[in-house]
mmCIF file of C-alpha atoms in Angstrom:
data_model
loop_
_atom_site.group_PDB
_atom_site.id
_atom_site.type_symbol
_atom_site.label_atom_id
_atom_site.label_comp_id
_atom_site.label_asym_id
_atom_site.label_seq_id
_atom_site.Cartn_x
_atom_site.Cartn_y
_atom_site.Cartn_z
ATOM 1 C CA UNK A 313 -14.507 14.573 5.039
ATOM 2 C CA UNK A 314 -11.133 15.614 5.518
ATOM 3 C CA UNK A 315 -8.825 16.824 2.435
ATOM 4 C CA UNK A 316 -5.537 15.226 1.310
ATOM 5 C CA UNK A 317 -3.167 18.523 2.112
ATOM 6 C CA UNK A 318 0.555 17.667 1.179
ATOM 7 C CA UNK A 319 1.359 17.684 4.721
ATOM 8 C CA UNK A 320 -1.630 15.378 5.985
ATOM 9 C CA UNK A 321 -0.019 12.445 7.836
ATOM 10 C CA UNK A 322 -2.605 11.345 10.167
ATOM 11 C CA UNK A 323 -2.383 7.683 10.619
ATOM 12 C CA UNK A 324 -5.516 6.671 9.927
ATOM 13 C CA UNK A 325 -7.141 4.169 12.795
ATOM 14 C CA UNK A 326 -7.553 1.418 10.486
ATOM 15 C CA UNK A 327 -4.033 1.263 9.693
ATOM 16 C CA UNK A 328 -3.318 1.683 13.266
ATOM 17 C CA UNK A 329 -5.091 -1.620 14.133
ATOM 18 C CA UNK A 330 -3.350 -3.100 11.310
ATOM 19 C CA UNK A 331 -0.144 -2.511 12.663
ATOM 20 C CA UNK A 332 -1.089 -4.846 15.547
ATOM 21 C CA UNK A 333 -1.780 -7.689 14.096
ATOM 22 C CA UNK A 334 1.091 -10.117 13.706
ATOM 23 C CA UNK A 335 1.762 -11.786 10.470
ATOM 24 C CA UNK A 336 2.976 -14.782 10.275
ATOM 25 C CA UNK A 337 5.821 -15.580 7.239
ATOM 26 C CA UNK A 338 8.220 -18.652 7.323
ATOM 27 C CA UNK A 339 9.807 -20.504 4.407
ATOM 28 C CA UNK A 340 7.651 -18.294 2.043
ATOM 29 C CA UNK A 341 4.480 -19.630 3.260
ATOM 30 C CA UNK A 342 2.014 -16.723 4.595
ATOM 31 C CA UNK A 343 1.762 -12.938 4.484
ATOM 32 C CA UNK A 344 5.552 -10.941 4.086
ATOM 33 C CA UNK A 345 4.345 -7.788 5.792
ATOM 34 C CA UNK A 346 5.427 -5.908 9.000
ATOM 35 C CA UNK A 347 2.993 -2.548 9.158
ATOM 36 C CA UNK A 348 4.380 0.562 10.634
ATOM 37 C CA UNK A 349 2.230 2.222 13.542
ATOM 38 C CA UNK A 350 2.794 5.521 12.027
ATOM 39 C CA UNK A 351 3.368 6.980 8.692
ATOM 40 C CA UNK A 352 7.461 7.243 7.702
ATOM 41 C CA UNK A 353 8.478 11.139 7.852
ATOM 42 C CA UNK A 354 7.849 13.536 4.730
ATOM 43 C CA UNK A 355 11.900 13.429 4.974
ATOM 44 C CA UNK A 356 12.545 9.896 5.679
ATOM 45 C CA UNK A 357 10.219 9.830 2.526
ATOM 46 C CA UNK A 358 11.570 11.767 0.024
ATOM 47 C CA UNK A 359 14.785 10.151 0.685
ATOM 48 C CA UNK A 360 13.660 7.251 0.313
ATOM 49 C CA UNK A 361 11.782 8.014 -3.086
ATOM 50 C CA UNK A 362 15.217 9.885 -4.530
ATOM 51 C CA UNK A 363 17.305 7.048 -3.803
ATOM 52 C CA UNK A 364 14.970 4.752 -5.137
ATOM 53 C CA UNK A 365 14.642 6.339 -8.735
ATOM 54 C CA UNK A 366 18.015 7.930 -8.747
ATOM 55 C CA UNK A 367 16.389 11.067 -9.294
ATOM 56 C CA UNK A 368 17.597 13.574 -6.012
ATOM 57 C CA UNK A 369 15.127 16.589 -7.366
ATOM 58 C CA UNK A 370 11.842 14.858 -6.437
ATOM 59 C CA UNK A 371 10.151 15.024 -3.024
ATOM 60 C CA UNK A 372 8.124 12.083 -1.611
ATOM 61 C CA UNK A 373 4.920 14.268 -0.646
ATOM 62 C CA UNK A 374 2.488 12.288 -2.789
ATOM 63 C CA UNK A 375 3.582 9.131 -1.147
ATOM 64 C CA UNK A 376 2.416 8.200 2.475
ATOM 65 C CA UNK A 377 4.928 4.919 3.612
ATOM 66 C CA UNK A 378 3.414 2.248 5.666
ATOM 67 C CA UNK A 379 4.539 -0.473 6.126
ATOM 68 C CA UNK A 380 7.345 -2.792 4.412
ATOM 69 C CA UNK A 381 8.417 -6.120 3.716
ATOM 70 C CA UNK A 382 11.223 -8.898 4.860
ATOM 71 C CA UNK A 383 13.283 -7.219 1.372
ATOM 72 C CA UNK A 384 12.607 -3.922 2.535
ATOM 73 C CA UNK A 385 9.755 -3.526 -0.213
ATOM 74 C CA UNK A 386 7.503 -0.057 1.306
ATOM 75 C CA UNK A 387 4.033 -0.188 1.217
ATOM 76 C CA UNK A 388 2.121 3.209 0.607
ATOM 77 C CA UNK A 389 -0.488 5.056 0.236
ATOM 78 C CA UNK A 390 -0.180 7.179 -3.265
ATOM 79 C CA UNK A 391 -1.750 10.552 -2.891
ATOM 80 C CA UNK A 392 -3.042 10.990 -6.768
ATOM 81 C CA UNK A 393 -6.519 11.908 -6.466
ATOM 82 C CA UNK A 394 -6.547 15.902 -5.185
ATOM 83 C CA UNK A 395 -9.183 16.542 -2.808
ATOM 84 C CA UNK A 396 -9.538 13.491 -1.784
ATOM 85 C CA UNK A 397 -9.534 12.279 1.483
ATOM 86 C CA UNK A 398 -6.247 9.647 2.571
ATOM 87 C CA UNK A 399 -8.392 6.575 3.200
ATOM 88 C CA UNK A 400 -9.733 7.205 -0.668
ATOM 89 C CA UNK A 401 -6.269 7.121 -1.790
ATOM 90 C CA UNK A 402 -4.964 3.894 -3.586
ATOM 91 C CA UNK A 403 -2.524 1.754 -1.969
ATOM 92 C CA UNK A 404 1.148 0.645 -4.032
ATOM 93 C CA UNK A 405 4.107 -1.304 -3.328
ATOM 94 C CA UNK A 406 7.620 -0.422 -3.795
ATOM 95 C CA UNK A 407 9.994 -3.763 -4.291
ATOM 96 C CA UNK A 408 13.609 -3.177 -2.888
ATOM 97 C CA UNK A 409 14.613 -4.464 -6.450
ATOM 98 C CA UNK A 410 12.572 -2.051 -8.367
ATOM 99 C CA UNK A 411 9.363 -4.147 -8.667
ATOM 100 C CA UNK A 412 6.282 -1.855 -8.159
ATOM 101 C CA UNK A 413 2.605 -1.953 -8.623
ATOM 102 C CA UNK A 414 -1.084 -0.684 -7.387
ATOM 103 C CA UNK A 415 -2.270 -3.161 -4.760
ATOM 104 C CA UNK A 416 -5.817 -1.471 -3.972
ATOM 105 C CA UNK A 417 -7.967 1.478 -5.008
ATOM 106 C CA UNK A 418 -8.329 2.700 -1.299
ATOM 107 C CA UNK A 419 -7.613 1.852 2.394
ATOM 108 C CA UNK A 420 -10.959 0.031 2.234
ATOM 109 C CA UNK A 421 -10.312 -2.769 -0.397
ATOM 110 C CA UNK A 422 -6.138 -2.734 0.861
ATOM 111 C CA UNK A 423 -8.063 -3.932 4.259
ATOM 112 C CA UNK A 424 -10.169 -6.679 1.704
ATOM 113 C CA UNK A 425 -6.617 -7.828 0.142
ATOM 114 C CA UNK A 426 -5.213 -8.376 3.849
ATOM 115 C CA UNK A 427 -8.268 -10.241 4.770
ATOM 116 C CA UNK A 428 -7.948 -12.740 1.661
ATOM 117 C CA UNK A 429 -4.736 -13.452 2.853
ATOM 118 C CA UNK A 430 -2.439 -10.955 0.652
ATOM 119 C CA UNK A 431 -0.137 -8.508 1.382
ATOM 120 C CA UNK A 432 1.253 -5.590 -0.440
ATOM 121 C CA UNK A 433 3.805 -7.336 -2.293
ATOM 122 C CA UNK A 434 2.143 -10.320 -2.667
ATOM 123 C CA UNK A 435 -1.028 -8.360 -4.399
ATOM 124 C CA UNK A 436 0.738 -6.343 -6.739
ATOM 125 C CA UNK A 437 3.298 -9.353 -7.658
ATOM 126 C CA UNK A 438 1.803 -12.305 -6.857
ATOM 127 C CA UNK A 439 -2.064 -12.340 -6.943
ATOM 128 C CA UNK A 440 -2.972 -15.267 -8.869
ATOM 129 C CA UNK A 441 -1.538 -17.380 -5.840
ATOM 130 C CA UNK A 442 -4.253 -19.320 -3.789
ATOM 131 C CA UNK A 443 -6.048 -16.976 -1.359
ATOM 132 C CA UNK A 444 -5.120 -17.735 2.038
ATOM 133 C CA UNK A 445 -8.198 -15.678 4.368
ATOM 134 C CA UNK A 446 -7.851 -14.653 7.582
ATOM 135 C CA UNK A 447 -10.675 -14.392 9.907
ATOM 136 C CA UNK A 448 -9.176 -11.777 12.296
ATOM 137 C CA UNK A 449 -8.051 -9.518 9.164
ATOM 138 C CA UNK A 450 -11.912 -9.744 7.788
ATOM 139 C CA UNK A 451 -13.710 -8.935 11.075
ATOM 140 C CA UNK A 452 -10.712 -5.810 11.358
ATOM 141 C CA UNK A 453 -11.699 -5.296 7.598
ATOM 142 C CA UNK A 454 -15.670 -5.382 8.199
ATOM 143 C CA UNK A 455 -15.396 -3.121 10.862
ATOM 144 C CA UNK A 456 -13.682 -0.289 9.076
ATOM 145 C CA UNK A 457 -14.307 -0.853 4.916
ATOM 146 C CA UNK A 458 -16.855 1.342 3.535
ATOM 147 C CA UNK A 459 -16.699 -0.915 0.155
ATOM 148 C CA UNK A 460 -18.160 -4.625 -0.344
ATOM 149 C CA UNK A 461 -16.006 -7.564 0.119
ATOM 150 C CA UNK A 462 -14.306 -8.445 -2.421
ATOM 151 C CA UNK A 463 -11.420 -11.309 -3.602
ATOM 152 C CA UNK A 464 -7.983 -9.800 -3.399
ATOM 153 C CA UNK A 465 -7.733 -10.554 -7.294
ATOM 154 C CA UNK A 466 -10.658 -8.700 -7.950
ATOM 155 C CA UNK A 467 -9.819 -5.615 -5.790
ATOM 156 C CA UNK A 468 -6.112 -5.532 -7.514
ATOM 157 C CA UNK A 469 -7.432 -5.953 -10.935
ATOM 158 C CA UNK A 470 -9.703 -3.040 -10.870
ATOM 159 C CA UNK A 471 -7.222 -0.809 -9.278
ATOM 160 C CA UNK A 472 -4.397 -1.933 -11.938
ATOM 161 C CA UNK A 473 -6.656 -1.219 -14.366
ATOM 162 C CA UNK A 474 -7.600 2.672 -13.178
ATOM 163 C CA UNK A 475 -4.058 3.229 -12.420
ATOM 164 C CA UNK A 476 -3.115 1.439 -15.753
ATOM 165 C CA UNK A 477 0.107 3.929 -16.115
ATOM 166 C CA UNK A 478 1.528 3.543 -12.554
ATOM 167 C CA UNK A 479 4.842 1.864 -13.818
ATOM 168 C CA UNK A 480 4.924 3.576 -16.578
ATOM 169 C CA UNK A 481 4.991 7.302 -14.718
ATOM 170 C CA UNK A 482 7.392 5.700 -12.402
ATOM 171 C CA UNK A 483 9.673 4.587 -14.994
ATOM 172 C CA UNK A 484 9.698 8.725 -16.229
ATOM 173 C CA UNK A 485 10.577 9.370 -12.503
ATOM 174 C CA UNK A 486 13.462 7.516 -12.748
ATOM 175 C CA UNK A 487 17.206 8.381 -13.336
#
């Protein structure tokens, strides 16, 4: 098993077949998500995460950027459990107008929520909308989860609920 180090930024594969699969948004209808095929730098990062909160002493090494939305909204994955492995980290979204919010537990159940038709903004903001599945994203999902299927709703309600003070600790980040 490898270790979350503050410096780990292997892109794991699963994100890396991710970011070739085309998602399709028009008129607000689909999935508002364009994956990156690498992780955003540890500086690209932290600048990112100081202008964000206002707050120019923090550093963005707990934060592992990839992908965003049409609003420039980031997708991440949050480094908060120590020792843990990246792909056991949970997944959160960053909205360009401060919105914010866990969208999965791990990698694992963030592939789930793309399978049932949700993307990172749309889980943490919008999950109660109808779940749209898509068969390509749940064979790319079966192939690489090491957790049980699951509806999107499910997968973000759990997750909200273990990282019940995510906003919250945000909000104390903030300038």
């Amino acid at each position: 098993m490898i270790e979350t180090t503050g410096d780990d930024r292997r892109f794991p594969p699963a994100l890396a077949e991710v970011a070739r699969v085309g998602f399709a948004y028009e008129e607000g209808e689909g999935v508002d998500f364009e994956p990156y095929d690498a992780f955003e730098s540890a500086g690209g990062t932290s600048d990112w995460l100081r202008h964000w909160t206002g707050n120019h002493e923090l550093d963005g090494g707990a934060y592992r950027i990839f992908g965003q939305d049409g609003t420039g909204g980031l997708a991440a994955v949050w480094c908060v459990r120590p020792g843990r492995a990246l792909v056991e980290q949970p997944v959160v979204f960053f909205g360009s107008e401060g919105e914010r919010g866990v969208v999965a537990g791990n990698l694992s159940d963030f592939l789930w929520v793309l399978a049932d038709g949700f993307g990172p903004m749309e889980a943490a903001l919008h999950v109660e909308r109808e779940t749209r599945p898509d068969p390509a994203l749940g064979t790319l999902a079966a192939r690489y989860a090491t957790t049980p299927r699951r509806t999107a709703q499910a997968i973000v309600a759990e997750a909200q609920a273990e990282f019940a003070s995510f906003s919250d600790d945000i909000d104390a980040l903030c300038r």
